Structures are given as C-alpha cells and as structure tokens.
Coordinates of C-alpha atoms and ligand atoms in Angstrom, one line a residue:
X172 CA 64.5 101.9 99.0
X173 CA 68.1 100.9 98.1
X174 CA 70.0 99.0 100.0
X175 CA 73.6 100.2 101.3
X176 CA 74.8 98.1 98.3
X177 CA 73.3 99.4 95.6
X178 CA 73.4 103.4 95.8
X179 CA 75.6 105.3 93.4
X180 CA 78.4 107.7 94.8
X181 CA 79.0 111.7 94.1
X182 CA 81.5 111.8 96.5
X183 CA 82.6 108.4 98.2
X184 CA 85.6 109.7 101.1
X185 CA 87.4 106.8 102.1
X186 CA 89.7 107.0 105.7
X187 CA 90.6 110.6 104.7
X188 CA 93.6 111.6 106.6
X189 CA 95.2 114.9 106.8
X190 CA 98.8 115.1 109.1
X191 CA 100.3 118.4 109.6
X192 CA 104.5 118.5 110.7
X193 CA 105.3 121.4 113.1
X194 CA 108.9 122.4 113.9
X195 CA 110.0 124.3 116.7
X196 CA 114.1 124.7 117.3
X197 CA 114.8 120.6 117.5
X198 CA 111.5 119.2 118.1
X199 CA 109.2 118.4 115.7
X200 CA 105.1 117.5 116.5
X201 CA 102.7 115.6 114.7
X202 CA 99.3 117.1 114.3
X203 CA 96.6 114.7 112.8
X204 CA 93.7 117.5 111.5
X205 CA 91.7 115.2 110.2
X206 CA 91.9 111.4 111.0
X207 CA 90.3 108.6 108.6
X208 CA 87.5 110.1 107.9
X209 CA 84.6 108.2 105.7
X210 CA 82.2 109.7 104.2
X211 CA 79.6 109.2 101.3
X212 CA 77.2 111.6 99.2
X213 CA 74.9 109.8 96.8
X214 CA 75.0 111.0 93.4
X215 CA 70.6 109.3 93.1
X216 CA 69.1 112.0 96.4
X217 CA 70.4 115.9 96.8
X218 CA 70.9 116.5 100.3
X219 CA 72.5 118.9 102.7
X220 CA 75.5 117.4 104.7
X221 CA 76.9 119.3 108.3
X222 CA 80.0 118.7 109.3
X223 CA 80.6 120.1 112.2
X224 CA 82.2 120.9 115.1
X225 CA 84.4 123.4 117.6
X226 CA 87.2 125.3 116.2
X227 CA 90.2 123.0 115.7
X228 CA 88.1 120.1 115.5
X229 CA 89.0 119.1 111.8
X230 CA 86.3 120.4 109.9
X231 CA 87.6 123.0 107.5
X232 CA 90.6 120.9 107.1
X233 CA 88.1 117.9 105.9
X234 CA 86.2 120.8 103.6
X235 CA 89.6 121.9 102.1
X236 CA 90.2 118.3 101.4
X237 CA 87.0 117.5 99.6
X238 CA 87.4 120.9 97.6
X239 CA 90.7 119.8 96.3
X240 CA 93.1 122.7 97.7
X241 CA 94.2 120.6 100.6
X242 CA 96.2 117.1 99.8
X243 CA 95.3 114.3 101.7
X244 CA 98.4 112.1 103.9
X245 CA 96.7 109.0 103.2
X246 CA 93.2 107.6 102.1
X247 CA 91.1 107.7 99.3
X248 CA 88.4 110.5 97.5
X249 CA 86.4 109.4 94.6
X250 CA 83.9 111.8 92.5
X251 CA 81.8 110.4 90.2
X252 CA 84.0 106.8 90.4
X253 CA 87.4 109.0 89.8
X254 CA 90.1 108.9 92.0
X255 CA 90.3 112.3 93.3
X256 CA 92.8 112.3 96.0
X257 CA 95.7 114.1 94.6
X258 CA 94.4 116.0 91.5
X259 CA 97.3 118.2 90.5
X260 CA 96.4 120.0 87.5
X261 CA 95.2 119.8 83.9
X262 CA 92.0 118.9 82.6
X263 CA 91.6 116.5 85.4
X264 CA 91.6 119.5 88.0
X265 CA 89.3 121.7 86.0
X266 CA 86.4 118.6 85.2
X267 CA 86.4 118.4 89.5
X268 CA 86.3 122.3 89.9
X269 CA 83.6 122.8 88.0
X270 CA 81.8 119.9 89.3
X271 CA 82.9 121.1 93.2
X272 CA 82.4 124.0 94.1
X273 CA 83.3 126.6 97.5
X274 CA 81.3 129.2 99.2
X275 CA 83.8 131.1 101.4
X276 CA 83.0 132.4 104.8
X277 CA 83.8 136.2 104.4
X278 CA 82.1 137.5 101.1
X279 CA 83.7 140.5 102.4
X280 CA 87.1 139.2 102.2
X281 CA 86.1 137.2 98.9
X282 CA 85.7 140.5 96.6
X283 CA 88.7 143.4 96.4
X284 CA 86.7 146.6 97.3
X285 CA 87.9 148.1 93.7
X286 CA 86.9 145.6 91.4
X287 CA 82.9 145.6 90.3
X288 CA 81.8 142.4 91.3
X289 CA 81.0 141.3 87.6
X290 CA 84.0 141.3 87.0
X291 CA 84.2 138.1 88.9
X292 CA 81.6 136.6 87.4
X293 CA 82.3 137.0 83.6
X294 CA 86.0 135.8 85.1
X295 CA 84.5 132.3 85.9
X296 CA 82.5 132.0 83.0
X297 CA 85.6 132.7 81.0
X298 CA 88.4 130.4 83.5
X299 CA 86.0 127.2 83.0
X300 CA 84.7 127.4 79.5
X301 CA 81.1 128.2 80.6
X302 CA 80.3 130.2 77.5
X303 CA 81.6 132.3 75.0
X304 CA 82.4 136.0 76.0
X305 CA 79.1 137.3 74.1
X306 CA 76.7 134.8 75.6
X307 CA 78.4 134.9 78.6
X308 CA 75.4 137.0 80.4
X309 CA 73.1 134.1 80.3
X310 CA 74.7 131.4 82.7
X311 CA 75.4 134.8 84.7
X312 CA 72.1 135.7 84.8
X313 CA 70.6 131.9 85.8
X314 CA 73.3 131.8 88.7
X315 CA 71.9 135.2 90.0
X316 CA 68.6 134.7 89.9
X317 CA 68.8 131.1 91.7
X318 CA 69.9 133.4 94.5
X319 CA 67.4 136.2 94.1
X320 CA 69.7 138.7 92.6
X321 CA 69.9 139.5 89.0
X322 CA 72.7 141.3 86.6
X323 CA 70.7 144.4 86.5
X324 CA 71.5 144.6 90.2
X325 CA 74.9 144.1 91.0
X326 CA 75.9 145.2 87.0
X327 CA 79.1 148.5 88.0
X328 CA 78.7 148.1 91.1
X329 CA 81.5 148.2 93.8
X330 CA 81.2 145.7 97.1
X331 CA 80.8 148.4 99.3
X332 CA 77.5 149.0 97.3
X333 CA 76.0 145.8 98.5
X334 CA 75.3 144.3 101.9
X335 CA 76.6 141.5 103.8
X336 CA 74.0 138.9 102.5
X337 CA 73.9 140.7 99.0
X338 CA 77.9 140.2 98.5
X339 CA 77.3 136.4 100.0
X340 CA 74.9 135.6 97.3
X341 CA 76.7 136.7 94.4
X342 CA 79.1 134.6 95.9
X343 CA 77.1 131.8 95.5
X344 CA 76.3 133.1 92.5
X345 CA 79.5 132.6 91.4
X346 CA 79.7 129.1 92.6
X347 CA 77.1 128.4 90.5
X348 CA 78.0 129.5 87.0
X349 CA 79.7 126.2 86.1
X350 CA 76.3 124.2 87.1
X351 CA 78.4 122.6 90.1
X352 CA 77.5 118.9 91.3
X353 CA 78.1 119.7 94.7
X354 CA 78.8 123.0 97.2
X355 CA 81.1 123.0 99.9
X356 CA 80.8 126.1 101.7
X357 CA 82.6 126.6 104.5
X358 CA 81.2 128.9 107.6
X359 CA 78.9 130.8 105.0
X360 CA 76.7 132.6 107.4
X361 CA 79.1 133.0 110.6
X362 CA 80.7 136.6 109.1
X363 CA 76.9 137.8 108.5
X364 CA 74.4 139.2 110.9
X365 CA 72.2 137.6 112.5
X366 CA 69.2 138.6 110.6
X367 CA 70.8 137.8 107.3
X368 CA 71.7 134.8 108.4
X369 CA 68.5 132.9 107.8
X370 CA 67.4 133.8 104.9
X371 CA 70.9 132.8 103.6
X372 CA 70.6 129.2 105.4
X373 CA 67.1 129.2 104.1
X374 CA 69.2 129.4 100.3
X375 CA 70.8 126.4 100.6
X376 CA 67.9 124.5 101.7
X377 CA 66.1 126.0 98.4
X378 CA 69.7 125.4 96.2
X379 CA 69.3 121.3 97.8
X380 CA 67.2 121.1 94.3
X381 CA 69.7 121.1 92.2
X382 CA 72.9 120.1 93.9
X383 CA 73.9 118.5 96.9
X384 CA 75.5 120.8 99.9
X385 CA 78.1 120.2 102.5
X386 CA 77.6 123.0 105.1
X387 CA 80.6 123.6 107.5
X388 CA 80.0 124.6 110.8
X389 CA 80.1 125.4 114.5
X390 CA 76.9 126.1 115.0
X391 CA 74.6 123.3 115.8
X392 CA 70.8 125.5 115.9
X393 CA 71.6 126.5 111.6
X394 CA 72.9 122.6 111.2
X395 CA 70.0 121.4 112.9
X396 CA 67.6 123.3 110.6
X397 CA 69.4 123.0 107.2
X398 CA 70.8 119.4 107.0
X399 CA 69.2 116.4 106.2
X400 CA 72.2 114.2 107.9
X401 CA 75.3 115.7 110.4
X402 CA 78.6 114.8 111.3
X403 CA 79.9 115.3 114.4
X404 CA 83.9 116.3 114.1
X405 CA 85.9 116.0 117.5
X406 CA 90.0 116.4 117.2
X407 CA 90.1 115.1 114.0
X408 CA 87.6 112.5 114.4
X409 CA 84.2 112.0 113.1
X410 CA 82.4 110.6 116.2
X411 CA 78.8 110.6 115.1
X412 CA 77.0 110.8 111.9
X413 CA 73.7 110.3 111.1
X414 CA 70.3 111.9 110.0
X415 CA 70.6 115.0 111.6
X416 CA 67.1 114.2 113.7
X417 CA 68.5 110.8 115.4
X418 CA 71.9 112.8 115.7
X419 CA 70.9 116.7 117.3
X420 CA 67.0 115.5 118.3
X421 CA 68.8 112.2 120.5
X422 CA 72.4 112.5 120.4
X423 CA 74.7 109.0 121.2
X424 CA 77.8 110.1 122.1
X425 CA 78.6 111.7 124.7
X426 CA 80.0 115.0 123.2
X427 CA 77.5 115.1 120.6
X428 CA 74.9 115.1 124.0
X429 CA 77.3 117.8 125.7
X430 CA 77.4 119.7 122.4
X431 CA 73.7 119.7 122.5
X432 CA 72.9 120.8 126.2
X433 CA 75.9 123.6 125.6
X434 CA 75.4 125.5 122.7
X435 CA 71.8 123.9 120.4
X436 CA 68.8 126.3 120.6
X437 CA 66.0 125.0 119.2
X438 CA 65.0 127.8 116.5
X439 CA 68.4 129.6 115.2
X440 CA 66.1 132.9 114.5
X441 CA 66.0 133.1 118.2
X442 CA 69.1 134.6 120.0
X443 CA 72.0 132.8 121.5
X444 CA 71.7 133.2 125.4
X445 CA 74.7 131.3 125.9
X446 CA 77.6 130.5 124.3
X447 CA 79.7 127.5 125.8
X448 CA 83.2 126.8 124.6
X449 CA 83.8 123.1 124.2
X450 CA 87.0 124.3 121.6
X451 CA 89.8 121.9 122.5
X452 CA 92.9 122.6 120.9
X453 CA 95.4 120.7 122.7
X454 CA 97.9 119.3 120.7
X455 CA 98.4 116.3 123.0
X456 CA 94.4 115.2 122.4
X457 CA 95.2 114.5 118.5
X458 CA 97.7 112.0 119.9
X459 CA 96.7 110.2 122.6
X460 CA 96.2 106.7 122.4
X461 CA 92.3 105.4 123.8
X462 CA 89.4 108.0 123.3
X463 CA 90.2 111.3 122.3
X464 CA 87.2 112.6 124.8
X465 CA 88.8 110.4 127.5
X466 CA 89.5 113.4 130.0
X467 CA 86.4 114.9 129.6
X468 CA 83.6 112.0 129.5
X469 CA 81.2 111.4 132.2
X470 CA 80.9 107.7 131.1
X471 CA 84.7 107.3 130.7
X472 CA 85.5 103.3 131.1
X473 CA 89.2 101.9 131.7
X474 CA 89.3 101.0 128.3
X475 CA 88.5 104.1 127.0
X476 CA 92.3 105.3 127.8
X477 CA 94.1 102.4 126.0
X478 CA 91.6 101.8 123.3
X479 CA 90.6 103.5 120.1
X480 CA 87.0 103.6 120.3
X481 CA 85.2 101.5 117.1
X482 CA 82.3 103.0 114.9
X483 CA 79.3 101.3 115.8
X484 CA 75.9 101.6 114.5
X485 CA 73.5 102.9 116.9
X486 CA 69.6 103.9 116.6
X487 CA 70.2 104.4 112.6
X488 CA 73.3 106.6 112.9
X489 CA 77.5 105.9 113.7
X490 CA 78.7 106.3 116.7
X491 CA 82.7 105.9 117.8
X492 CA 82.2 105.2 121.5
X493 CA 83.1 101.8 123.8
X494 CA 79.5 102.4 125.2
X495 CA 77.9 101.3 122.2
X496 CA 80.1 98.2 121.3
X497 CA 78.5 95.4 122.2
X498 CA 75.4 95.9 119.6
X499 CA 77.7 96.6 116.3
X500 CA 77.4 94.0 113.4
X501 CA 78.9 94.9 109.8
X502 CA 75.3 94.8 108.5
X503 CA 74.1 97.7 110.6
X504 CA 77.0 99.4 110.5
X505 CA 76.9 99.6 106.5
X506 CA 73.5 101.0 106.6
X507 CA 73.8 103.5 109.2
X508 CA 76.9 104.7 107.4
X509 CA 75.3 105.0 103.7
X510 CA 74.1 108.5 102.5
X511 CA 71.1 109.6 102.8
X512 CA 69.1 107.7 99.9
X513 CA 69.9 104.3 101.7
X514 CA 69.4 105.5 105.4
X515 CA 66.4 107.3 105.7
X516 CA 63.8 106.0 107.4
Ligands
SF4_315 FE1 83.4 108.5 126.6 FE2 84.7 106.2 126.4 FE3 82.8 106.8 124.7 FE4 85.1 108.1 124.6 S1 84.7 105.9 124.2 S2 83.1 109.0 124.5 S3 85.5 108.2 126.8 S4 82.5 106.4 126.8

C-alpha cells in the first residue's frame, strides 16, 4: 500500500475558499460558502467521493468550484499537477472541461423541450474536438451504451419522449463523450423518483470503472451506499472525512452522529419515515468565532466558543472537533486525510 507520501493526485484541493459580499442599503455582510476546504482524489484508485451535507452547508458551492464555473477567494486546485484555480479561458479551460465533467440535478431543466436530445450530444462532440462530424456517432454511441441507452433510442426524439431516469442518463451520457477523468455531479438523483433513483446511483457505482466520481448530496442512505469515502460539509466547513464506513457506520463528530440518528436509513430502496431538518442557514453561524456547531452541540466545551476547532485524525478518518484534540499528531493526520488508495484499510 502507498504511503500518504507517495500517491499521485487527480485532483489535489488545497484550503479552498469561496467568500460571497452581500449588500443591503449601507451594510454590507460577509458570507464564507465554503471555508478552506482540502481535499485529494488520487489519480492511481477510481473511487466515489460524497460530499455532503444540509442545504446551505457549502457543498454545491465546493462542486461549482472544482468544476471550474465558480472562482475560488483564496486557496489552491491542482489537476493532474496544473494549477487550476482560476482557469479563464483558452486551451487551458477546454484541456480541464474535457477532463471534468458535471452531471446536473434536473435533467429536466438540462434539455429545452424543443430540441431532440442528439442534438446535444453531436454539440459536445463537436464543442471539444471529440471527433469529426462523420465519425461523430461512435464516441456517441460508447457514452450511451455505458449508461444503458443507445442512439437508436433517444435518435429524433423530444425530452418529453423519455422519462426522468432516461433524460438523466443521456445526461450522463453527455458527460461522457469527451472520456472525462472525473464526474462531478451535483444532486443527480434528488429531482428523480424514488424508484429511478437506484438504479441511477447503482450507475455511478458501475461508471467508478472508468472514472473517479464526486457525488453531491443531502442525503446520507444514497452516500452511504455509493461512496467509498464521505465528507461531511457543515457552514462551509468540512468537519469529517473519511471512508464512508468509519464516517456513516461510527460517526466522530457530533453532527455527523446527529446527522446519522436524524435523517440515515440503512437501505435507501426503503422509504424515508422521517425527514429531520438540520439546514442551518444563519448567516451569523458562517462568522462566528469558536465552533460553528457551538449552539447546537451536546458536548459543547468553553473553548469551543472562542476557538476554531483543529482537524484531527480519529479512528482512520478527520475530524474538526476540540473532543478529539488531544490524540492528533501530523503523522496520523496525513494518513487519514489522503485519498482513498493511501487510506484504506
Ligand atoms: Fe461540539 Fe466543541 Fe466539537 Fe464543536 S468543537 S462539535 S462544539 S465538541
């Protein structure tokens, strides 16, 4: 196994850091959506990444970063060893969006009702270089069929034609035409039904072979059974990351363990009973100095309202909590930060 050292990065985020300015009449606030974030993909093991966590908590913000559409405040993204943290355009821009790319959450907002959807397919093909127009059908053809669809199937027709999974997989189709290094899809199942959802979840887990995947997303029962590691977002912060058995099967922090008792259900084809809303979206929270779970904790200490909690390496995984302090060392905390190929156990 390779150590922490020695593993090569896809994707290496580095204290990521997204700040958004509000202005209303003479005041002006500070919202920090995503807060030095760190993050590493290896480019030798495929694997499914979660981030997740409640709305507001930074999540899509981080995604829309790593896709390239959002611009970082401060902090650091490499790709394959490039500096990718403010790619503006040219051949530099079009190298990283064919190597990364999105899945969308609505496929029904993704497609205009009047254009057939091959349209958007030979349009990709064409915007990255993919092929020529006349052999254009093959990467087409290899992109639907890794989803189960072929161009047979969705060939003049209309999105209304096709059904909510159908119109997500040609979306991921589409993501695949330029033979993408890694996904980032954001919310991909939460516009579908329930009964679609699966089988779409159970695509990525088949797509792991040839790419790596982060999966956005609120819902901890579809991280649990997709990812190989998970990343707990609260206000901006990542709190706990890890292999997503040490992280959902025996959760550290204490909102990853509320999280769990709240809203996990041990199979996601089983319906939710119960639904608990842990969405915090005070402004204040993003701000406040100390823990940014202070007023909520059950194991809140004095120092947890003056003091920024550290990241310390816990049982394999990363935890930012006081609890945990006293057994960090920078060894551990190396490990249990490194992508999958170095951490697994
Ligand atoms: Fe709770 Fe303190 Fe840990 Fe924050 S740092 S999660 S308040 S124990």
């Amino acid at each position: 196994m390779p150590s922490a050292e020695t593993f090569k990065a896809l994707l290496r985020v580095q204290d990521l850091t997204r700040e958004f300015v509000s202005r209303r009449g003479l005041s002006t606030r500070h919202l920090v959506a995503v807060d030095r974030a760190n993050l590493t993909i290896s480019a030798d093991q495929h694997e499914i990444l979660t981030i997740a966590g409640e709305s507001g908590s930074g999540k899509t913000t981080l995604a829309r970063m790593m896709l390239g559409l959002v611009e970082p405040t401060s902090g650091h993204m490499l790709f394959k060893d490039r500096d990718v943290s403010h790619i503006t355009g040219g051949a530099n821009r079009k190298w990283f969006r064919r190597q990364v790319q999105p899945v969308f959450q609505d496929p029904f907002a993704t497609f205009n009702p009047l254009r057939r959807i091959e349209s958007y397919l030979y349009e990709t093909v064409g915007n990255y270089g993919v092929a020529p127009r006349k052999t254009a059908d093959e990467p087409i053809e290899r992109a639907l069929n890794a989803v189960g669809l072929s161009l047979r199937e969705v060939k003049g027709r209309y999105p209304s034609e096709l059904s909510g999974g159908q119109l997500q997989r040609v979306s991921i189709a589409r993501a695949l035409i330029t033979d993408p290094s890694l996904l980032v899809a954001d919310e991909p199942v939460s516009m579908l039904d329930a009964s679609l959802r699966m089988s779409v979840v159970n695509l990525f887990r088949e797509l792991k072979a040839r790419q790596s995947v982060i999966y956005i997303t609120h819902d901890l029962a579809t991280a649990y059974y997709a990812s190989d590691r998970v990343a707990i977002m609260l206000r901006g912060w990542i709190v706990e990351l890890g292999p997503v058995q040490k992280v959902l099967g025996e959760p550290k922090h204490p909102y990853t363990q509320l999280l769990k008792t709240s809203v996990l259900e041990p199979d996601p084809r089983q319906k939710s009973t119960e639904r608990v809303s842990l969405a915090t979206s005070d402004e204040g929270s993003f701000v406040r100095v100390g823990c940014r779970f202070a007023d909520r904790c059950p194991h809140v200490m004095d120092i947890c309202r003056s003091v920024e909690p550290p990241d310390v390496p816990v049982d394999g995984r990363l935890v930012k909590c006081h609890l945990y302090e006293s057994q960090s060392s920078t060894e551990e905390a190396a490990e249990a930060a490194a992508p999958l190929v170095a951490s697994a156990t």
